């Protein structure tokens, strides 16, 4: 039962984040690229004020998998790096996100070798 509740929390929070993004796409003229940046910045700002950590503690991957989780990760890395030195504060965010960025680049390259993109035919 505990695992079911965990899945429910993850789905509810992740679904809420995605629902907000979809509503912005459907009912505003904001481009999806700008929405992506706004969500990343929202995660960063919320973590800067210590709010996003509570969401992550509650929902786990439901809060860290969407793009706002990437902003959270950058801010958290910078905060932890700032405890050591100014240089670590500037580089801590990228150090914390290095594995995810590297994985995206490597797997993107591998899939580009396997699959061939095509234009949609109208």
Short mmCIF file of C-alpha atoms in Angstrom, two decimals:
data_model
loop_
_atom_site.label_atom_id
_atom_site.label_comp_id
_atom_site.label_asym_id
_atom_site.label_seq_id
_atom_site.Cartn_x
_atom_site.Cartn_y
_atom_site.Cartn_z
CA UNK A 1 0.00 0.00 0.00
CA UNK A 2 2.88 2.35 0.78
CA UNK A 3 4.34 1.87 -2.71
CA UNK A 4 0.95 2.60 -4.28
CA UNK A 5 0.75 5.89 -2.34
CA UNK A 6 4.25 6.79 -3.46
CA UNK A 7 3.31 6.17 -7.11
CA UNK A 8 0.15 8.22 -6.62
CA UNK A 9 2.12 11.19 -5.24
CA UNK A 10 4.68 10.98 -8.05
CA UNK A 11 1.96 10.82 -10.69
CA UNK A 12 -0.08 13.65 -9.12
CA UNK A 13 2.80 16.12 -8.85
CA UNK A 14 4.39 15.25 -12.19
CA UNK A 15 0.99 15.31 -13.84
CA UNK A 16 0.17 18.68 -12.28
CA UNK A 17 3.40 20.19 -13.62
CA UNK A 18 2.72 18.81 -17.09
CA UNK A 19 -0.92 19.93 -16.94
CA UNK A 20 0.13 23.49 -16.17
CA UNK A 21 2.50 23.43 -19.14
CA UNK A 22 -0.20 22.03 -21.43
CA UNK A 23 -2.69 24.68 -20.32
CA UNK A 24 -0.13 27.37 -21.07
CA UNK A 25 0.42 25.91 -24.54
CA UNK A 26 -3.32 25.63 -25.26
CA UNK A 27 -4.60 28.91 -23.86
CA UNK A 28 -1.76 31.41 -24.28
CA UNK A 29 0.41 32.50 -27.15
CA UNK A 30 3.59 31.65 -25.23
CA UNK A 31 5.83 29.43 -27.33
CA UNK A 32 6.78 26.04 -25.97
CA UNK A 33 10.45 27.07 -25.85
CA UNK A 34 9.63 29.97 -23.56
CA UNK A 35 7.46 27.74 -21.38
CA UNK A 36 10.43 25.38 -21.08
CA UNK A 37 12.67 28.23 -19.93
CA UNK A 38 10.02 29.56 -17.51
CA UNK A 39 9.65 26.13 -15.90
CA UNK A 40 13.42 25.72 -15.60
CA UNK A 41 13.68 29.14 -13.99
CA UNK A 42 10.73 28.38 -11.72
CA UNK A 43 12.50 25.28 -10.39
CA UNK A 44 15.69 27.27 -9.91
CA UNK A 45 13.97 30.17 -8.08
CA UNK A 46 11.83 27.88 -5.93
CA UNK A 47 14.95 25.98 -4.85
CA UNK A 48 16.79 29.24 -4.19
CA UNK A 49 14.08 30.03 -1.64
CA UNK A 50 14.10 26.44 -0.32
CA UNK A 51 10.56 25.61 -1.48
CA UNK A 52 11.24 23.08 -4.23
CA UNK A 53 13.08 20.76 -1.84
CA UNK A 54 9.80 20.14 0.00
CA UNK A 55 8.13 19.22 -3.29
CA UNK A 56 10.99 16.82 -4.11
CA UNK A 57 10.80 15.26 -0.65
CA UNK A 58 7.06 14.74 -1.11
CA UNK A 59 6.92 13.56 -4.72
CA UNK A 60 10.42 12.35 -5.60
CA UNK A 61 10.77 11.80 -9.32
CA UNK A 62 7.41 13.44 -9.97
CA UNK A 63 9.20 16.71 -9.21
CA UNK A 64 12.70 15.95 -10.47
CA UNK A 65 11.94 14.48 -13.90
CA UNK A 66 10.15 17.51 -15.45
CA UNK A 67 12.33 20.41 -16.63
CA UNK A 68 11.67 22.30 -13.40
CA UNK A 69 13.64 19.53 -11.72
CA UNK A 70 16.66 20.47 -13.84
CA UNK A 71 16.46 24.03 -12.53
CA UNK A 72 16.19 22.61 -9.01
CA UNK A 73 19.28 20.48 -9.61
CA UNK A 74 21.31 23.45 -10.89
CA UNK A 75 20.36 25.58 -7.88
CA UNK A 76 21.01 22.78 -5.41
CA UNK A 77 24.46 22.12 -6.90
CA UNK A 78 25.31 25.82 -6.71
CA UNK A 79 24.11 26.01 -3.10
CA UNK A 80 26.21 23.01 -2.08
CA UNK A 81 29.20 24.35 -3.99
CA UNK A 82 28.89 27.75 -2.29
CA UNK A 83 29.58 26.06 1.03
CA UNK A 84 33.11 25.26 -0.21
CA UNK A 85 34.17 28.25 -2.34
CA UNK A 86 33.05 30.90 -4.81
CA UNK A 87 34.39 28.86 -7.72
CA UNK A 88 32.40 25.82 -6.62
CA UNK A 89 29.30 28.02 -6.35
CA UNK A 90 29.72 28.95 -10.02
CA UNK A 91 30.47 25.42 -11.23
CA UNK A 92 28.44 23.37 -8.73
CA UNK A 93 25.24 23.45 -10.76
CA UNK A 94 26.86 22.00 -13.86
CA UNK A 95 28.73 19.46 -11.77
CA UNK A 96 25.46 18.29 -10.22
CA UNK A 97 23.77 18.03 -13.63
CA UNK A 98 26.75 16.59 -15.53
CA UNK A 99 25.51 12.98 -15.54
CA UNK A 100 22.09 13.92 -16.93
CA UNK A 101 23.49 16.22 -19.61
CA UNK A 102 26.10 13.66 -20.64
CA UNK A 103 23.48 10.92 -20.86
CA UNK A 104 21.22 13.09 -23.01
CA UNK A 105 24.04 13.88 -25.44
CA UNK A 106 25.35 10.30 -25.66
CA UNK A 107 21.93 8.64 -26.05
CA UNK A 108 20.78 11.37 -28.46
CA UNK A 109 23.80 10.63 -30.62
CA UNK A 110 23.31 6.86 -30.45
CA UNK A 111 19.63 7.12 -31.39
CA UNK A 112 20.48 9.46 -34.27
CA UNK A 113 22.71 6.69 -35.65
CA UNK A 114 19.97 4.07 -35.31
CA UNK A 115 16.91 6.04 -36.47
CA UNK A 116 16.50 8.35 -39.42
CA UNK A 117 14.33 11.43 -39.11
CA UNK A 118 11.89 12.37 -41.83
CA UNK A 119 9.68 15.35 -42.52
CA UNK A 120 5.97 14.99 -41.99
CA UNK A 121 4.07 14.64 -45.23
CA UNK A 122 1.10 16.98 -45.44
#
